[in-house]
Tab-separated table of C-alpha atoms in Angstrom:
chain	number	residue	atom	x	y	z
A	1	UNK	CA	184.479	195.820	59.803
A	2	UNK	CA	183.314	192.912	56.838
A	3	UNK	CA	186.221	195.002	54.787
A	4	UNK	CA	188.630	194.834	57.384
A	5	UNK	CA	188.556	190.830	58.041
A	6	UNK	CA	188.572	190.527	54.146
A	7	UNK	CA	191.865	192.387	54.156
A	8	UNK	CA	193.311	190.987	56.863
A	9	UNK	CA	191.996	187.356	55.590
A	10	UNK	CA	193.829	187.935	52.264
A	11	UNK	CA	197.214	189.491	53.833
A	12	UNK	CA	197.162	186.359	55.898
A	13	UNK	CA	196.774	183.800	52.879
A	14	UNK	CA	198.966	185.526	50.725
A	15	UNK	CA	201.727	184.991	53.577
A	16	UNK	CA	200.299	181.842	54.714
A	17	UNK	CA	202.025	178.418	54.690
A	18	UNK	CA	199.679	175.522	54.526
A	19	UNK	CA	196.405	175.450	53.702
A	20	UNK	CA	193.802	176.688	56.733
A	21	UNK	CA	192.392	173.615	57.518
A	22	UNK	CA	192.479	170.567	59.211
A	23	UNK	CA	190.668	166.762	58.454
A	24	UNK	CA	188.829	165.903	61.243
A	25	UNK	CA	185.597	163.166	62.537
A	26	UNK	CA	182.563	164.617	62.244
A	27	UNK	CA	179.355	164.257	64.694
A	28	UNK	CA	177.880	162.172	61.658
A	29	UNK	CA	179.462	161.765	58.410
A	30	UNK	CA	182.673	160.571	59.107
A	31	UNK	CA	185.578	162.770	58.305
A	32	UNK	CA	185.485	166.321	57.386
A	33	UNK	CA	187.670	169.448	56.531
A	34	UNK	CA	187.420	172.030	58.430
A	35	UNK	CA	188.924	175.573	59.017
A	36	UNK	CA	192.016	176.745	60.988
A	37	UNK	CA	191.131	180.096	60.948
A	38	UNK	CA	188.755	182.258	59.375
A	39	UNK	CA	188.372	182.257	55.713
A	40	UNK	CA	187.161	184.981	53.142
A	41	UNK	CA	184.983	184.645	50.462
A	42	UNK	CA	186.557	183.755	47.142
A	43	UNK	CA	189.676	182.783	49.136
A	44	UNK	CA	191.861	179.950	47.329
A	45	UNK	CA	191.880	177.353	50.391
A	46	UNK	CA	194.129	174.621	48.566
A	47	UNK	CA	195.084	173.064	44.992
A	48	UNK	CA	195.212	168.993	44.626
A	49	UNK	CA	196.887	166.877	42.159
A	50	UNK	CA	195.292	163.702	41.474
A	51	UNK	CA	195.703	160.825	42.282
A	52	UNK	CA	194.625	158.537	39.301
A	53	UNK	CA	193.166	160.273	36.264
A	54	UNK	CA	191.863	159.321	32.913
A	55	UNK	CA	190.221	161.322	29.866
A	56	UNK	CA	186.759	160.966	28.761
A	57	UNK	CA	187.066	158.112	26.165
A	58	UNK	CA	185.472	159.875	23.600
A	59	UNK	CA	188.646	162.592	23.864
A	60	UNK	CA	191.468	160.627	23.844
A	61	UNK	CA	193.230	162.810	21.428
A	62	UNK	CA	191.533	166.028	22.157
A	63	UNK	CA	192.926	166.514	25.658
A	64	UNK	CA	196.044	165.870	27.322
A	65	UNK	CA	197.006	162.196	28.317
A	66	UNK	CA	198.364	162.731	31.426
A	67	UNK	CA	196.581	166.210	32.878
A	68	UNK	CA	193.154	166.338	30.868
A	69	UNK	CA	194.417	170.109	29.745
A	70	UNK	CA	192.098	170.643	26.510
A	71	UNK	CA	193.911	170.639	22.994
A	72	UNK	CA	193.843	174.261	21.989
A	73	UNK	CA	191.826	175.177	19.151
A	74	UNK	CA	194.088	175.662	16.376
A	75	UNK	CA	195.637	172.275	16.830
A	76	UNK	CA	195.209	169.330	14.699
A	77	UNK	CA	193.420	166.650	15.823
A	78	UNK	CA	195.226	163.345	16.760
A	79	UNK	CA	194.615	160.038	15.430
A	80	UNK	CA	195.439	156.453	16.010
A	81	UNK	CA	197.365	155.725	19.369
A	82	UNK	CA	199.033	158.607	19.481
A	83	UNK	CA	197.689	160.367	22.240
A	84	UNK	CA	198.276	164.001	23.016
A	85	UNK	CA	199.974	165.352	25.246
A	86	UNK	CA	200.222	169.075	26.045
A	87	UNK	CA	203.996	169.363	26.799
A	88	UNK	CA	207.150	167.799	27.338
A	89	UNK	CA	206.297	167.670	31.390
A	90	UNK	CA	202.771	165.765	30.425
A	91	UNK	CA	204.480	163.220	28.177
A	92	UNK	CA	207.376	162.542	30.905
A	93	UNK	CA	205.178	162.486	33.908
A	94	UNK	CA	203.058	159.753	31.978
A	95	UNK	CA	205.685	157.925	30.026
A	96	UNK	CA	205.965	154.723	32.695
A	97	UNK	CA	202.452	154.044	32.874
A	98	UNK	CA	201.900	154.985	29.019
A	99	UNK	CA	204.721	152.812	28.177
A	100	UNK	CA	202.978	149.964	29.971
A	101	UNK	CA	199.446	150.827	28.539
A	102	UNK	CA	200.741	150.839	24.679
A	103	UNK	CA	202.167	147.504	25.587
A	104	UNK	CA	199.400	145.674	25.374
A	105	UNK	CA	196.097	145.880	23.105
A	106	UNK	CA	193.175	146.971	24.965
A	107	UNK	CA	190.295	146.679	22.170
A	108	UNK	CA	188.585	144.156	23.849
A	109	UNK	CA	188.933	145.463	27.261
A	110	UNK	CA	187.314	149.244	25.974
A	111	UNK	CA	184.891	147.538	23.715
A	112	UNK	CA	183.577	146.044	26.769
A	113	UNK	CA	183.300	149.250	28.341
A	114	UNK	CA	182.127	151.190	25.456
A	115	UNK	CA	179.328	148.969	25.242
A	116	UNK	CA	178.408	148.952	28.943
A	117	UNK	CA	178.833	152.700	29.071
A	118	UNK	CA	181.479	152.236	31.634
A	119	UNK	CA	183.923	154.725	32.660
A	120	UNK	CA	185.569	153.500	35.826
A	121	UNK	CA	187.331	150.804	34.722
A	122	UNK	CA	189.888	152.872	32.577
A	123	UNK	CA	190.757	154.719	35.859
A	124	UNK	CA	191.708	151.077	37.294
A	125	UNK	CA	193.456	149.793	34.278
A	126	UNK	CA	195.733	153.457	34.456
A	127	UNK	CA	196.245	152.687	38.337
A	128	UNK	CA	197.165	149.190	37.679
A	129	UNK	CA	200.043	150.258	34.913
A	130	UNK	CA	201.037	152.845	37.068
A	131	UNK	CA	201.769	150.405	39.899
A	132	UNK	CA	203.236	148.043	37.432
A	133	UNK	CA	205.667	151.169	36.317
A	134	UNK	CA	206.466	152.617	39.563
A	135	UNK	CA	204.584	155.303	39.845
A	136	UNK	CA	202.217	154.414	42.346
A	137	UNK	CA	201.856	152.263	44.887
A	138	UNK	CA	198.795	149.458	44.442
A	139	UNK	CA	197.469	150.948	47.855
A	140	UNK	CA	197.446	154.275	47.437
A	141	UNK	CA	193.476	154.641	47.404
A	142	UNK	CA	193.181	152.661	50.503
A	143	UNK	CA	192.581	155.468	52.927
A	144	UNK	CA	189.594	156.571	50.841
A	145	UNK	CA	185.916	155.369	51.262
A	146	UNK	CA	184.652	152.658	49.287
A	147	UNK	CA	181.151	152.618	47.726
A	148	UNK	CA	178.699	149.376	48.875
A	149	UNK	CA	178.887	147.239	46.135
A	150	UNK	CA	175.517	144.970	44.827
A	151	UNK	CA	175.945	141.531	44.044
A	152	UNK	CA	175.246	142.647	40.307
A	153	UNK	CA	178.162	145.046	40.415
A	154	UNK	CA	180.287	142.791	41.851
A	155	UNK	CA	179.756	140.071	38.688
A	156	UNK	CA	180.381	142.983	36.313
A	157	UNK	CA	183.738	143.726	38.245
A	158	UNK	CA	184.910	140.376	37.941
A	159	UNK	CA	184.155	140.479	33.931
A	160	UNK	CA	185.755	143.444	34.261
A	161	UNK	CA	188.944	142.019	35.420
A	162	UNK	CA	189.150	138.476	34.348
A	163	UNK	CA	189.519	141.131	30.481
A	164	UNK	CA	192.086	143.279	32.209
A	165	UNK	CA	194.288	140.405	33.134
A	166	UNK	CA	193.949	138.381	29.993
A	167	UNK	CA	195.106	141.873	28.138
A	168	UNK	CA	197.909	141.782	30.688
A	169	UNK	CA	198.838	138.142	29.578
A	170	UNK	CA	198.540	138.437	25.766
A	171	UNK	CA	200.920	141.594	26.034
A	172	UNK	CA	204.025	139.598	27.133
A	173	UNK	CA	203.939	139.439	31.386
A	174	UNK	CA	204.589	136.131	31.710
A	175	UNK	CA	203.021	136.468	35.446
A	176	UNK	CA	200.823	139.030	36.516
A	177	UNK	CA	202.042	141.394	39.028
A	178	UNK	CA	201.086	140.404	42.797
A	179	UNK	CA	199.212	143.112	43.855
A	180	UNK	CA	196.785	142.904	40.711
A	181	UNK	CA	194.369	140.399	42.108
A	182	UNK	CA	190.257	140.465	41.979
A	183	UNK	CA	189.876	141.979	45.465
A	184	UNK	CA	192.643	144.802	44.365
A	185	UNK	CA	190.570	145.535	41.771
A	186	UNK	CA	187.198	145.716	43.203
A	187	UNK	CA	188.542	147.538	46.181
A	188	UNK	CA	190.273	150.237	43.979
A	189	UNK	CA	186.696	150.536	42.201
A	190	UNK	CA	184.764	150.464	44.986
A	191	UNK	CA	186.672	153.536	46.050
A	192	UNK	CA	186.765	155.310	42.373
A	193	UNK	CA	182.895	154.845	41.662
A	194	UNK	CA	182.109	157.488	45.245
A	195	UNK	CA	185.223	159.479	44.582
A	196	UNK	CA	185.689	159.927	41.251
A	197	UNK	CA	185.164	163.659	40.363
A	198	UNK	CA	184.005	164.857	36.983
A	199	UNK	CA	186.243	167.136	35.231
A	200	UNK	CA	184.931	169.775	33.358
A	201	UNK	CA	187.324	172.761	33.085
A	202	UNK	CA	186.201	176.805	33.156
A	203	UNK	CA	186.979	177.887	30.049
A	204	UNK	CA	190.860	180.570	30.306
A	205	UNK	CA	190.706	182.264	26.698
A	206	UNK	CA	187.533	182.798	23.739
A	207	UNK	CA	188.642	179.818	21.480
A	208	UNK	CA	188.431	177.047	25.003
A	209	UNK	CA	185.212	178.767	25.810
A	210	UNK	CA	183.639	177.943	22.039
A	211	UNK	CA	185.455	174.561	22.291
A	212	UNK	CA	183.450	174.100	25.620
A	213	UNK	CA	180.407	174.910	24.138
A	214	UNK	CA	180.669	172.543	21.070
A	215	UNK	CA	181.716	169.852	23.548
A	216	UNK	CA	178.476	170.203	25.665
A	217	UNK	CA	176.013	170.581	22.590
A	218	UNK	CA	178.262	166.501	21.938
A	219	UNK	CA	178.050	165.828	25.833
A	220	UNK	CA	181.798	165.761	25.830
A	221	UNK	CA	181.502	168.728	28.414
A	222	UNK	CA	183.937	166.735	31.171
A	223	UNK	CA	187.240	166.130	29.662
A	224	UNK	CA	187.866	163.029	32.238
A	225	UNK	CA	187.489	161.684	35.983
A	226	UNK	CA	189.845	161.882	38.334
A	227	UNK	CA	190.211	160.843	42.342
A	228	UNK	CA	192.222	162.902	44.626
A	229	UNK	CA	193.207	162.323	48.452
A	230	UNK	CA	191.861	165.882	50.206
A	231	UNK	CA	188.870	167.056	48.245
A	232	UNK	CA	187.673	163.140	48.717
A	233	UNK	CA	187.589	164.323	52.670
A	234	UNK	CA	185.056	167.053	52.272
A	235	UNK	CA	181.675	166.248	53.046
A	236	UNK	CA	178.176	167.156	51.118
A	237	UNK	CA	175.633	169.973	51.268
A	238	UNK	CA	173.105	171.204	48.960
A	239	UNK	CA	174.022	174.807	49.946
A	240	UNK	CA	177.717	174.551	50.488
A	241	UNK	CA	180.434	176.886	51.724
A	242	UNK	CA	183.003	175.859	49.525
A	243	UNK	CA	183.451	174.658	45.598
A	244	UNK	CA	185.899	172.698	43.706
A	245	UNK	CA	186.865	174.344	40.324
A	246	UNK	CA	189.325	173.250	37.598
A	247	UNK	CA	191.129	176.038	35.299
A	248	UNK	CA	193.021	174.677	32.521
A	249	UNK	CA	193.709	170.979	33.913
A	250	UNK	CA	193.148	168.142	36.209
A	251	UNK	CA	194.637	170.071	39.476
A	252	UNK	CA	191.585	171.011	41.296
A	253	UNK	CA	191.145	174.134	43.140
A	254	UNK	CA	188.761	174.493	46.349
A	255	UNK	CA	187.426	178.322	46.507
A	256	UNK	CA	185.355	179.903	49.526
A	257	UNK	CA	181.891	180.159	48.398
A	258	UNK	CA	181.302	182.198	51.615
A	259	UNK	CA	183.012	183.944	54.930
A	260	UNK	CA	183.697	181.163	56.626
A	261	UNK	CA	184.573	180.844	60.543
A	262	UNK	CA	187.279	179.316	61.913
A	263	UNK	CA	186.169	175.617	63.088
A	264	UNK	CA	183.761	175.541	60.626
A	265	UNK	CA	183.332	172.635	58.545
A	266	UNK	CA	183.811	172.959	54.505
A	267	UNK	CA	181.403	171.529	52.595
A	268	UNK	CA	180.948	170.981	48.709
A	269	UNK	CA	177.803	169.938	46.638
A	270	UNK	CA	178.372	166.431	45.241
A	271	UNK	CA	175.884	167.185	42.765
A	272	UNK	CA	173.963	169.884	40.552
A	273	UNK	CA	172.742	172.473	43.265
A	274	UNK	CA	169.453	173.413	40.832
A	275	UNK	CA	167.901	170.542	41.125
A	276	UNK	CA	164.796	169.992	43.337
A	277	UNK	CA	164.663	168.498	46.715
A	278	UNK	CA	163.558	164.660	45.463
A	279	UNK	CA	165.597	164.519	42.433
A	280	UNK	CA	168.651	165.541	44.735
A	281	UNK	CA	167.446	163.204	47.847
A	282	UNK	CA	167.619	160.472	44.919
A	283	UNK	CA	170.550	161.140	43.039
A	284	UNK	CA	172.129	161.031	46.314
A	285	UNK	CA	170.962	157.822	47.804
A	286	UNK	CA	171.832	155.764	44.270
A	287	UNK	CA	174.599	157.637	43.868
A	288	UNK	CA	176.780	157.956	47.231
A	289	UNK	CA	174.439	155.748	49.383
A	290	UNK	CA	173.145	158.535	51.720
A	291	UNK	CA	170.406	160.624	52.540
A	292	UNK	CA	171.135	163.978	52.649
A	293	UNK	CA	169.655	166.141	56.442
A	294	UNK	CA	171.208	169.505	55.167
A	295	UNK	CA	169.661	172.577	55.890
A	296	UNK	CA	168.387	173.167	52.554
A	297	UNK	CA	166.955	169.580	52.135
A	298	UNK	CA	165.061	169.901	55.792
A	299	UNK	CA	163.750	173.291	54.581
A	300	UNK	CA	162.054	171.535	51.086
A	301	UNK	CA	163.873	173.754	49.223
């Protein structure tokens, strides 16, 4: 019987059209994803392209610009400003928003975030040149959650941008664009900091699986962030259904961990699923600003 739903399962997604599920409210925690039908395990529900991505600063010019793909092994390694890109397709897809970036000089605005350990505010400054080039539009984040912000974080922010549009200024734009304003840019964060996903790709061949290794001894093992529309949707749990994976680049993937029935809601683990009970209940609460009433969490496991 188990065999015979997996079959049938499979037939159906390989002739399938879109993706078997549907967002929805939730009893509790807002929106959710859920499933149209039933769902094997393994089963590819959907693929998502994101929506703003950046590399890990500290691999600039060891993965691709535009898609995060890692530089293959035999490659030389870039230098300068000349960033890598993987193809012709990665350099075109990129070159408004690249044209705007290499515009301007940034060393003040990444020494401020090197020093601060920041991360976030590269994914703004892309979104920001990709609105300025055409590529995006300044509020395409808006339908996504934004994090509560302290007072503390708020100051930083402001730093943050009062650099970003002096870079603007020096660079040549004799105005700054009208969508680029403080709230645009604490509102995009706000959003980014909660759904900003880590990208750390499954090594496809031997030479990307010793090239992750030496990048996790370095703690280079995510190649970037990125924020996407649908997998923001899904919901937590420490013992989840489904999982978000990432192959060779920034287009995530969201697998069936487990059968799943139809009208069931699809759930991924925000964070590392070894952990203990406390250390998850508090990553959790600083983190994403919740406390977490799964299962697995009521159980003490």
């Amino acid at each position: 019987m188990l065999l015979r739903r997996r079959l049938l399962s499979t037939a159906a997604a390989a002739a399938r059209g879109p993706p078997p599920i549907r967002v929805a409210l939730t009893e509790s925690a807002g929106r959710g994803v859920f499933a149209t039908r039933p769902v094997a395990a393994g089963e590819l529900l959907h693929t998502a392209q994101p929506l703003v991505s950046h590399p890990s600063p500290s691999l600039l010019h060891e993965v691709c610009y535009s898609c995060l793909r890692r530089k293959p092994g035999g490659e030389a390694r870039g230098s300068g400003e000349g960033y890598y890109f993987c193809s012709d397709a990665c350099r075109e897809h990129a070159k408004g928003f690249h044209d705007v970036e290499k515009g301007a000089d940034w060393s003040t605005f990444d020494d401020h975030c090197s020093s601060r350990g920041l991360k976030y505010p590269y994914m703004a400054r892309r979104l920001a040149c990709m609105v300025i080039s055409g590529a995006a539009n300044a509020d395409c984040l808006n339908i996504l959650q934004p994090a509560r912000l302290h007072q503390g974080t708020l100051i930083e922010m402001e730093e943050e941008f009062d650099l970003l549009v002096s870079t603007f200024r020096k660079s040549g734009f004799q105005e700054v664009p009208t969508f680029l304003t403080k709230e645009w840019y604490i509102n995009v964060l706000a959003r980014i900091r909660i759904n900003a996903f880590r990208i750390e790709l499954v090594a496809s061949s031997y030479e990307d699986l010793l090239s992750s290794a030496a990048a996790s001894v370095s703690c280079d093992a995510s190649v970037g962030n990125a924020v996407y529309m649908l997998p923001s949707f899904y919901n937590h749990d420490c013992d989840p259904n489904t999982h978000i994976v990432w192959l060779e680049n920034a287009d995530a993937k969201l697998k069936a961990l487990r059968d799943i029935e139809e009208g069931e809601e699809l759930r991924i683990c925000y964070i590392d699923t070894s952990m203990d009970v406390n250390a998850r209940q508090k990553i959790l609460a600083d983190g994403f600003g919740f406390e977490c009433h799964c299962l697995r969490c009521l159980s003490g496991d």
